[in-house]
Amino acid sequence: MLTQHTTHLELQTRGRGLVEITAQLRHWLASQGVTTGLLTVFVRHTSASLLIQENADPDVRADLERYFARLVPDGDPLFEHVAEGPDDMPAHVRCALLPTQLAIPVVQGALVLGTWQGVYLYEHRTRGHRREVVLHLMGA
Amino acid sequence: MLTQHTTHLELQTRGRGLVEITAQLRHWLASQGVTTGLLTVFVRHTSASLLIQENADPDVRADLERYFARLVPDGDPLFEHVAEGPDDMPAHVRCALLPTQLAIPVVQGALVLGTWQGVYLYEHRTRGHRREVVLHLMGA
Amino acid sequence: MLTQHTTHLELQTRGRGLVEITAQLRHWLASQGVTTGLLTVFVRHTSASLLIQENADPDVRADLERYFARLVPDGDPLFEHVAEGPDDMPAHVRCALLPTQLAIPVVQGALVLGTWQGVYLYEHRTRGHRREVVLHLMGA
C-alpha cells in the first residue's frame, strides 16, 4: 500500500557555495520504512538552488562556483533589480539556471544516486541565510 | 487512499516573456480535495519553459529576460537551424537551460511554494503562441 | 489501485552528444499496464544529463552541442579539476546546467510529450561511456 511522508530541513548557510545534504536525506529516508518510492526535494527560496553534483573532489565545487561567478557576474550593469546589493539579481538568475526541485527514485530501500552523486543546497547570496527544504516521499 | 488527478491549461502568450500561472495551479488544486501530495507541471513544447521565480518585483523578470537575451543571442551565426527565424534555435537552447517540468509538493492542502516563489510559463519565441501545460496531481 | 514499477536502462554512448531514448521509455511503459501516472527518469552520473528537446531536425542537436561547447569550453584555464582531461570539469558544469532527472506524466496510457519533444541522454565526455538510467513509474 502506497503511503506519503513529508518533513522539512532547516539549514543555515555560511554564504555562497554548496552544502551537502545527502546524509540528511538518507537519514530521514531510513526512518520511513519505504522500500520503493520517489523522494522529491524542494527549496522554498528564489536565491538558493538544489543540485546533484560530483561528491569526491572539493575542487569540483570550487570550479563550479568560479564558473557561475563568471557566467552571472555580481554587479552586472545589465541588471536594474539591485535592491539587496550586487549579488541580488545574480542569485535569481542562478535560480533560473539551476534546479529548485529534485526527484530521486528509491529502489531497494535506497536513493538511486550513483557512486559519485551527492545532493547539495547551493546558496547564491554572499551572506549566509536560513534556508528551508521540503521533503516529500511517496512509496511502499 | 492515494488518488490521481490530471488536467491541462491552454495559454495564449503575447510573445517572449514570463506569464504567471501560480493562481491557476492553486485554483485547480483547491478543487481536487488533496491534502498531501505531489503536483507535476509539464509544458508540451520545445520553445517554452516553466520556471519558479521571484514574484514580487517585475524588474526581476525584465532583468531575467535581458540576461537570457544576452546569453543566447537571437541570430547567432553559430546556429544552422534557422528555419523559423532568428529566435528559433535560441528558443531551443533556452529550453535546454530552463525547466520543461516542475514538481511541487502539496502539504496541508497547499503548494509548498515559498513566500517569494511564483510559477511561470516562459515564452521564448518573439511572437505569441498557444501553449499547453499538463498538470498531474497524486495524493490523498 | 496505484502501483509502482522500476527498471533501468544500460546505454553505451559513442562520445559527446545526444542519444534519443524516447522509444525505449515508450516500449517499457507499454508493458506496465499503467493508464494514468508519473514516469521519473534519473541518470546515475555526474558527466551525462537527460534532456527533452526538439526531435525533428538533427541540426538542432548539432547546434545545441556547438552552443554548449562554446558556453563551457574544454580546457578552460578557470578549472583546477582536470584529473581526467580537458573535458572533465566541463562535463560537471554541463550537468549543473542540464537536468539529471525528468518527470513525465502519463495520461491515457501515453507519455504527455508534445509532438516535437523527444527524450535524450546527453553524453558530455568526449569518449563513449556505459551509462545507467533508472526508470520509476507510479500510477494505475
Short mmCIF file of C-alpha atoms in Angstrom, two decimals:
data_model
loop_
_atom_site.label_atom_id
_atom_site.label_comp_id
_atom_site.label_asym_id
_atom_site.label_seq_id
_atom_site.Cartn_x
_atom_site.Cartn_y
_atom_site.Cartn_z
CA MET A 1 0.00 0.00 0.00
CA LEU A 2 1.46 3.34 -1.06
CA THR A 3 1.93 5.94 1.64
CA GLN A 4 3.21 9.50 1.85
CA HIS A 5 5.65 11.12 4.23
CA THR A 6 6.76 14.76 4.45
CA THR A 7 9.18 16.77 6.53
CA HIS A 8 11.41 19.79 6.11
CA LEU A 9 15.05 20.60 6.76
CA GLU A 10 16.21 23.92 8.17
CA LEU A 11 19.71 24.79 7.03
CA GLN A 12 21.93 27.71 8.00
CA THR A 13 24.31 28.54 5.14
CA ARG A 14 27.58 30.41 5.57
CA GLY A 15 27.42 32.37 2.33
CA ARG A 16 27.76 31.43 -1.31
CA GLY A 17 28.60 27.83 -2.04
CA LEU A 18 27.45 24.23 -1.92
CA VAL A 19 26.31 22.47 1.27
CA GLU A 20 25.91 18.70 1.02
CA ILE A 21 22.59 17.33 2.31
CA THR A 22 22.84 13.71 1.06
CA ALA A 23 23.36 12.27 4.55
CA GLN A 24 20.30 14.12 5.89
CA LEU A 25 18.16 12.79 3.06
CA ARG A 26 19.39 9.23 3.65
CA HIS A 27 18.90 9.51 7.40
CA TRP A 28 15.28 10.62 7.03
CA LEU A 29 14.57 8.04 4.32
CA ALA A 30 15.90 5.24 6.54
CA SER A 31 13.29 6.04 9.21
CA GLN A 32 10.26 5.96 6.85
CA GLY A 33 10.09 2.24 6.03
CA VAL A 34 9.81 2.79 2.28
CA THR A 35 11.44 0.21 0.00
CA THR A 36 10.33 1.54 -3.38
CA GLY A 37 9.25 5.11 -4.00
CA LEU A 38 10.00 8.64 -5.10
CA LEU A 39 11.67 11.32 -2.98
CA THR A 40 11.03 14.93 -4.00
CA VAL A 41 13.27 17.66 -2.60
CA PHE A 42 12.09 21.28 -2.93
CA VAL A 43 13.83 24.51 -1.84
CA ARG A 44 11.45 27.33 -0.84
CA HIS A 45 13.63 30.24 -1.99
CA THR A 46 14.49 32.25 -5.10
CA SER A 47 18.15 32.77 -4.22
CA ALA A 48 19.24 29.22 -3.38
CA SER A 49 19.10 26.05 -5.53
CA LEU A 50 19.35 22.29 -5.23
CA LEU A 51 21.91 20.37 -7.24
CA ILE A 52 23.17 16.85 -7.78
CA GLN A 53 26.94 17.02 -8.30
CA GLU A 54 30.22 15.16 -8.02
CA ASN A 55 30.84 14.39 -4.34
CA ALA A 56 34.50 13.28 -4.29
CA ASP A 57 36.87 16.14 -5.18
CA PRO A 58 36.18 19.51 -3.45
CA ASP A 59 37.88 21.20 -6.44
CA VAL A 60 34.74 20.41 -8.46
CA ARG A 61 32.59 22.58 -6.19
CA ALA A 62 35.18 25.37 -6.21
CA ASP A 63 35.42 25.22 -10.03
CA LEU A 64 31.63 25.19 -10.31
CA GLU A 65 31.33 28.33 -8.18
CA ARG A 66 34.09 30.06 -10.19
CA TYR A 67 32.23 29.16 -13.38
CA PHE A 68 28.90 30.57 -12.16
CA ALA A 69 30.58 33.71 -10.77
CA ARG A 70 31.90 34.36 -14.29
CA LEU A 71 28.68 33.35 -16.11
CA VAL A 72 26.46 35.54 -13.91
CA PRO A 73 28.73 38.32 -12.61
CA ASP A 74 27.82 40.19 -9.45
CA GLY A 75 27.19 43.88 -10.07
CA ASP A 76 26.47 43.35 -13.78
CA PRO A 77 25.30 46.76 -15.15
CA LEU A 78 22.66 44.84 -17.16
CA PHE A 79 20.57 44.45 -14.01
CA GLU A 80 18.09 47.01 -12.65
CA HIS A 81 16.94 44.93 -9.67
CA VAL A 82 19.73 45.77 -7.21
CA ALA A 83 17.65 46.41 -4.07
CA GLU A 84 19.58 43.95 -1.93
CA GLY A 85 23.02 44.52 -3.43
CA PRO A 86 25.22 43.34 -6.32
CA ASP A 87 24.54 39.63 -5.63
CA ASP A 88 20.73 40.04 -5.57
CA MET A 89 19.76 39.64 -9.22
CA PRO A 90 22.63 37.20 -9.98
CA ALA A 91 21.12 34.94 -7.29
CA HIS A 92 17.78 34.97 -9.13
CA VAL A 93 19.47 34.20 -12.45
CA ARG A 94 21.37 31.28 -10.88
CA CYS A 95 17.99 30.02 -9.61
CA ALA A 96 16.71 30.03 -13.20
CA LEU A 97 19.77 28.09 -14.42
CA LEU A 98 19.88 25.56 -11.56
CA PRO A 99 17.15 23.31 -10.08
CA THR A 100 14.65 24.40 -7.43
CA GLN A 101 13.48 20.82 -7.11
CA LEU A 102 14.86 17.29 -7.50
CA ALA A 103 13.07 13.94 -7.66
CA ILE A 104 15.10 10.85 -6.81
CA PRO A 105 13.69 7.31 -7.11
CA VAL A 106 14.05 4.93 -4.17
CA VAL A 107 14.82 1.29 -5.03
CA GLN A 108 15.59 -1.50 -2.54
CA GLY A 109 15.29 0.99 0.30
CA ALA A 110 17.94 3.40 -1.03
CA LEU A 111 18.15 6.53 -3.17
CA VAL A 112 19.32 5.52 -6.66
CA LEU A 113 22.15 8.08 -6.61
CA GLY A 114 25.24 6.93 -8.48
CA THR A 115 28.56 6.41 -6.71
CA TRP A 116 29.76 9.96 -7.40
CA GLN A 117 26.45 11.78 -6.98
CA GLY A 118 25.80 13.92 -3.90
CA VAL A 119 22.82 16.20 -3.26
CA TYR A 120 23.63 19.82 -2.43
CA LEU A 121 21.94 23.02 -1.39
CA TYR A 122 23.56 25.82 -3.38
CA GLU A 123 23.50 29.16 -1.55
CA HIS A 124 23.72 32.01 -4.08
CA ARG A 125 23.85 35.01 -1.74
CA THR A 126 27.25 36.19 -0.45
CA ARG A 127 25.94 36.32 3.13
CA GLY A 128 24.65 33.23 4.93
CA HIS A 129 20.91 32.62 5.14
CA ARG A 130 18.48 30.33 6.90
CA ARG A 131 17.05 28.02 4.21
CA GLU A 132 14.11 25.64 4.22
CA VAL A 133 13.99 22.47 2.13
CA VAL A 134 10.78 20.39 1.91
CA LEU A 135 10.99 16.60 1.52
CA HIS A 136 8.09 14.59 0.11
CA LEU A 137 8.27 10.81 -0.11
CA MET A 138 5.70 8.59 -1.77
CA GLY A 139 6.15 4.83 -1.83
CA ALA A 140 5.68 1.48 -0.19
CA MET B 1 -6.17 6.35 -0.17
CA LEU B 2 -3.93 7.91 -2.83
CA THR B 3 -5.66 9.18 -5.94
CA GLN B 4 -4.60 10.84 -9.18
CA HIS B 5 -5.98 13.87 -10.98
CA THR B 6 -4.96 15.36 -14.32
CA THR B 7 -5.94 18.34 -16.40
CA HIS B 8 -4.32 20.74 -18.80
CA LEU B 9 -4.11 24.50 -19.18
CA GLU B 10 -4.28 26.27 -22.53
CA LEU B 11 -2.39 29.55 -22.50
CA GLN B 12 -2.09 32.20 -25.18
CA THR B 13 1.22 34.05 -24.83
CA ARG B 14 1.90 37.52 -26.22
CA GLY B 15 5.50 36.93 -27.23
CA ARG B 16 8.71 36.43 -25.32
CA GLY B 17 8.49 36.72 -21.56
CA LEU B 18 7.13 35.27 -18.36
CA VAL B 19 3.42 34.60 -17.72
CA GLU B 20 2.49 33.77 -14.13
CA ILE B 21 0.34 30.64 -13.69
CA THR B 22 0.51 30.24 -9.88
CA ALA B 23 -3.12 31.29 -9.37
CA GLN B 24 -4.34 28.78 -11.96
CA LEU B 25 -2.39 25.98 -10.27
CA ARG B 26 -3.79 26.93 -6.85
CA HIS B 27 -7.32 27.22 -8.22
CA TRP B 28 -7.22 23.73 -9.74
CA LEU B 29 -5.54 22.22 -6.67
CA ALA B 30 -8.23 23.66 -4.39
CA SER B 31 -10.93 21.75 -6.29
CA GLN B 32 -9.22 18.32 -6.03
CA GLY B 33 -9.58 17.60 -2.32
CA VAL B 34 -5.92 16.64 -1.87
CA THR B 35 -4.26 17.49 1.45
CA THR B 36 -0.84 15.88 0.90
CA GLY B 37 0.59 15.08 -2.50
CA LEU B 38 2.78 15.98 -5.45
CA LEU B 39 1.82 18.31 -8.29
CA THR B 40 3.74 17.85 -11.54
CA VAL B 41 3.57 20.61 -14.17
CA PHE B 42 4.75 19.78 -17.69
CA VAL B 43 4.94 22.02 -20.79
CA ARG B 44 4.45 20.20 -24.10
CA HIS B 45 6.73 22.41 -26.23
CA THR B 46 10.38 22.84 -27.18
CA SER B 47 10.29 26.64 -27.34
CA ALA B 48 8.66 27.49 -23.99
CA SER B 49 9.72 26.59 -20.45
CA LEU B 50 8.38 26.51 -16.91
CA LEU B 51 10.13 28.40 -14.14
CA ILE B 52 9.81 29.14 -10.45
CA GLN B 53 10.97 32.72 -9.87
CA GLU B 54 10.69 35.77 -7.66
CA ASN B 55 7.11 37.04 -7.81
CA ALA B 56 7.32 40.49 -6.20
CA ASP B 57 9.37 42.93 -8.29
CA PRO B 58 8.62 42.96 -12.07
CA ASP B 59 12.19 44.19 -12.61
CA VAL B 60 13.36 40.67 -11.82
CA ARG B 61 11.50 39.24 -14.82
CA ALA B 62 12.76 42.06 -17.05
CA ASP B 63 16.36 41.53 -15.87
CA LEU B 64 15.99 37.79 -16.36
CA GLU B 65 14.85 38.25 -19.96
CA ARG B 66 17.70 40.70 -20.64
CA TYR B 67 20.15 38.17 -19.22
CA PHE B 68 18.87 35.33 -21.42
CA ALA B 69 18.75 37.57 -24.50
CA ARG B 70 22.46 38.22 -23.97
CA LEU B 71 23.36 34.62 -23.05
CA VAL B 72 21.56 33.11 -26.06
CA PRO B 73 21.52 35.88 -28.69
CA ASP B 74 18.94 35.83 -31.47
CA GLY B 75 20.51 35.46 -34.91
CA ASP B 76 23.72 33.97 -33.52
CA PRO B 77 25.82 32.92 -36.57
CA LEU B 78 26.73 29.74 -34.65
CA PHE B 79 23.32 28.29 -35.45
CA GLU B 80 22.38 26.41 -38.62
CA HIS B 81 18.80 25.65 -37.61
CA VAL B 82 17.16 28.94 -38.64
CA ALA B 83 14.06 27.60 -40.41
CA GLU B 84 11.64 29.65 -38.34
CA GLY B 85 13.77 32.76 -37.94
CA PRO B 86 16.50 34.22 -35.70
CA ASP B 87 14.64 33.31 -32.46
CA ASP B 88 14.11 29.64 -33.47
CA MET B 89 17.28 27.94 -32.26
CA PRO B 90 17.74 30.33 -29.30
CA ALA B 91 14.30 29.16 -28.09
CA HIS B 92 15.50 25.53 -28.16
CA VAL B 93 18.69 26.44 -26.26
CA ARG B 94 16.67 28.31 -23.62
CA CYS B 95 14.56 25.13 -23.29
CA ALA B 96 17.73 23.17 -22.53
CA LEU B 97 18.81 25.70 -19.88
CA LEU B 98 15.39 26.10 -18.23
CA PRO B 99 12.90 23.51 -16.92
CA THR B 100 10.32 21.71 -19.06
CA GLN B 101 8.78 20.26 -15.93
CA LEU B 102 8.34 21.15 -12.26
CA ALA B 103 7.23 19.01 -9.30
CA ILE B 104 5.84 20.82 -6.27
CA PRO B 105 4.88 19.02 -3.04
CA VAL B 106 1.46 19.71 -1.52
CA VAL B 107 1.35 19.90 2.29
CA GLN B 108 -1.68 20.86 4.40
CA GLY B 109 -3.68 21.40 1.24
CA ALA B 110 -1.31 23.96 -0.29
CA LEU B 111 1.65 24.08 -2.66
CA VAL B 112 4.83 24.42 -0.58
CA LEU B 113 5.99 27.45 -2.58
CA GLY B 114 7.92 29.97 -0.51
CA THR B 115 6.65 33.49 0.04
CA TRP B 116 8.51 34.90 -2.95
CA GLN B 117 8.12 31.97 -5.33
CA GLY B 118 5.73 32.16 -8.28
CA VAL B 119 5.30 29.63 -11.10
CA TYR B 120 5.72 30.97 -14.62
CA LEU B 121 5.39 29.87 -18.20
CA TYR B 122 8.34 31.34 -20.08
CA GLU B 123 7.58 32.01 -23.76
CA HIS B 124 10.83 32.03 -25.76
CA ARG B 125 9.54 32.92 -29.23
CA THR B 126 9.20 36.59 -30.14
CA ARG B 127 5.65 36.04 -31.43
CA GLY B 128 2.85 34.83 -29.17
CA HIS B 129 1.87 31.16 -29.26
CA ARG B 130 -0.85 28.91 -27.93
CA ARG B 131 0.80 26.73 -25.24
CA GLU B 132 -0.38 23.62 -23.44
CA VAL B 133 0.63 22.76 -19.89
CA VAL B 134 -0.27 19.37 -18.36
CA LEU B 135 -0.98 19.09 -14.62
CA HIS B 136 -0.71 15.78 -12.79
CA LEU B 137 -1.58 15.51 -9.11
CA MET B 138 -1.07 12.43 -6.97
CA GLY B 139 -2.02 12.47 -3.30
CA ALA B 140 -4.63 12.00 -0.63
CA MET C 1 -5.15 0.99 -7.10
CA LEU C 2 -1.81 2.79 -7.53
CA THR C 3 1.21 0.60 -8.19
CA GLN C 4 4.93 1.17 -8.75
CA HIS C 5 7.27 -0.21 -11.36
CA THR C 6 11.03 0.27 -11.73
CA THR C 7 13.71 -0.78 -14.17
CA HIS C 8 16.94 0.58 -15.54
CA LEU C 9 18.42 1.10 -18.99
CA GLU C 10 22.06 0.46 -19.80
CA LEU C 11 23.30 2.65 -22.64
CA GLN C 12 26.65 2.67 -24.39
CA THR C 13 27.39 6.17 -25.72
CA ARG C 14 29.78 6.93 -28.55
CA GLY C 15 31.17 10.17 -27.14
CA ARG C 16 29.75 13.64 -26.66
CA GLY C 17 26.26 14.20 -27.98
CA LEU C 18 22.58 13.35 -27.66
CA VAL C 19 21.18 9.80 -27.79
CA GLU C 20 17.40 9.52 -28.08
CA ILE C 21 15.74 7.19 -25.58
CA THR C 22 12.06 8.05 -26.19
CA ALA C 23 11.31 4.74 -27.89
CA GLN C 24 12.83 2.77 -25.01
CA LEU C 25 10.74 4.71 -22.49
CA ARG C 26 7.55 4.12 -24.54
CA HIS C 27 8.35 0.45 -25.01
CA TRP C 28 8.79 -0.13 -21.28
CA LEU C 29 5.72 1.96 -20.39
CA ALA C 30 3.56 -0.06 -22.79
CA SER C 31 4.35 -3.27 -20.89
CA GLN C 32 3.41 -1.91 -17.42
CA GLY C 33 -0.35 -1.59 -17.80
CA VAL C 34 -0.48 1.95 -16.43
CA THR C 35 -3.10 4.33 -17.86
CA THR C 36 -2.51 7.36 -15.63
CA GLY C 37 0.69 8.00 -13.74
CA LEU C 38 4.08 9.64 -13.47
CA LEU C 39 7.30 8.40 -15.07
CA THR C 40 10.53 9.58 -13.46
CA VAL C 41 13.79 9.18 -15.41
CA PHE C 42 17.07 9.53 -13.50
CA VAL C 43 20.66 9.33 -14.78
CA ARG C 44 23.19 7.99 -12.24
CA HIS C 45 26.20 10.03 -13.41
CA THR C 46 27.80 13.44 -12.98
CA SER C 47 29.04 13.72 -16.57
CA ALA C 48 25.88 12.89 -18.52
CA SER C 49 22.44 14.53 -18.45
CA LEU C 50 18.87 13.93 -19.52
CA LEU C 51 17.09 16.39 -21.78
CA ILE C 52 13.77 16.90 -23.52
CA GLN C 53 14.47 18.51 -26.89
CA GLU C 54 13.23 19.01 -30.42
CA ASN C 55 13.15 15.61 -32.15
CA ALA C 56 12.68 16.51 -35.82
CA ASP C 57 15.69 18.34 -37.27
CA PRO C 58 19.14 16.86 -36.43
CA ASP C 59 20.59 20.37 -36.89
CA VAL C 60 19.01 21.29 -33.55
CA ARG C 61 21.12 18.75 -31.68
CA ALA C 62 24.25 19.82 -33.57
CA ASP C 63 23.55 23.49 -32.80
CA LEU C 64 22.87 22.65 -29.18
CA GLU C 65 26.21 20.87 -28.84
CA ARG C 66 28.02 23.77 -30.55
CA TYR C 67 26.34 26.17 -28.13
CA PHE C 68 27.37 24.19 -25.04
CA ALA C 69 30.91 23.69 -26.37
CA ARG C 70 31.20 27.49 -26.54
CA LEU C 71 29.42 28.18 -23.23
CA VAL C 72 31.54 25.65 -21.28
CA PRO C 73 34.82 25.38 -23.21
CA ASP C 74 37.01 22.31 -22.83
CA GLY C 75 40.39 23.11 -21.32
CA ASP C 76 39.17 26.37 -19.75
CA PRO C 77 42.08 27.70 -17.60
CA LEU C 78 39.46 28.63 -14.97
CA PHE C 79 39.25 24.99 -13.92
CA GLU C 80 41.56 23.27 -11.43
CA HIS C 81 39.81 19.89 -11.55
CA VAL C 82 41.47 18.44 -14.66
CA ALA C 83 42.26 14.92 -13.42
CA GLU C 84 40.52 13.18 -16.29
CA GLY C 85 41.37 15.67 -19.02
CA PRO C 86 40.13 18.93 -20.57
CA ASP C 87 36.53 17.66 -20.85
CA ASP C 88 36.32 16.54 -17.19
CA MET C 89 35.19 19.70 -15.38
CA PRO C 90 33.16 20.98 -18.37
CA ALA C 91 31.14 17.76 -18.12
CA HIS C 92 30.33 18.53 -14.46
CA VAL C 93 29.32 22.10 -15.33
CA ARG C 94 27.04 20.85 -18.13
CA CYS C 95 25.47 18.53 -15.54
CA ALA C 96 24.70 21.56 -13.38
CA LEU C 97 23.11 23.42 -16.30
CA LEU C 98 21.12 20.45 -17.68
CA PRO C 99 18.74 18.01 -15.94
CA THR C 100 19.81 14.88 -14.08
CA GLN C 101 16.19 13.86 -13.77
CA LEU C 102 12.91 14.26 -15.68
CA ALA C 103 9.33 13.54 -14.61
CA ILE C 104 6.77 12.98 -17.36
CA PRO C 105 3.06 12.49 -16.65
CA VAL C 106 1.26 9.54 -18.26
CA VAL C 107 -2.29 10.21 -19.48
CA GLN C 108 -4.48 7.78 -21.42
CA GLY C 109 -1.66 5.26 -21.41
CA ALA C 110 0.90 7.54 -23.08
CA LEU C 111 3.65 9.96 -22.07
CA VAL C 112 2.29 13.51 -22.45
CA LEU C 113 5.26 14.57 -24.60
CA GLY C 114 4.35 17.14 -27.26
CA THR C 115 4.65 16.35 -30.97
CA TRP C 116 8.18 17.73 -31.20
CA GLN C 117 9.51 16.55 -27.84
CA GLY C 118 11.96 13.68 -27.62
CA VAL C 119 13.80 12.43 -24.52
CA TYR C 120 17.59 12.26 -24.81
CA LEU C 121 20.59 11.11 -22.84
CA TYR C 122 23.27 13.77 -23.29
CA GLU C 123 26.81 12.36 -23.05
CA HIS C 124 29.22 15.14 -22.02
CA ARG C 125 32.54 13.28 -22.16
CA THR C 126 34.42 13.16 -25.47
CA ARG C 127 34.91 9.40 -25.16
CA GLY C 128 31.97 6.98 -25.05
CA HIS C 129 30.82 5.63 -21.69
CA ARG C 130 28.46 2.99 -20.34
CA ARG C 131 25.56 4.91 -18.72
CA GLU C 132 22.77 3.78 -16.43
CA VAL C 133 19.33 5.39 -16.40
CA VAL C 134 16.76 4.46 -13.73
CA LEU C 135 13.04 4.48 -14.57
CA HIS C 136 10.38 4.77 -11.86
CA LEU C 137 6.70 4.63 -12.73
CA MET C 138 3.86 5.22 -10.30
CA GLY C 139 0.27 5.01 -11.46
CA ALA C 140 -2.81 2.95 -12.13
#
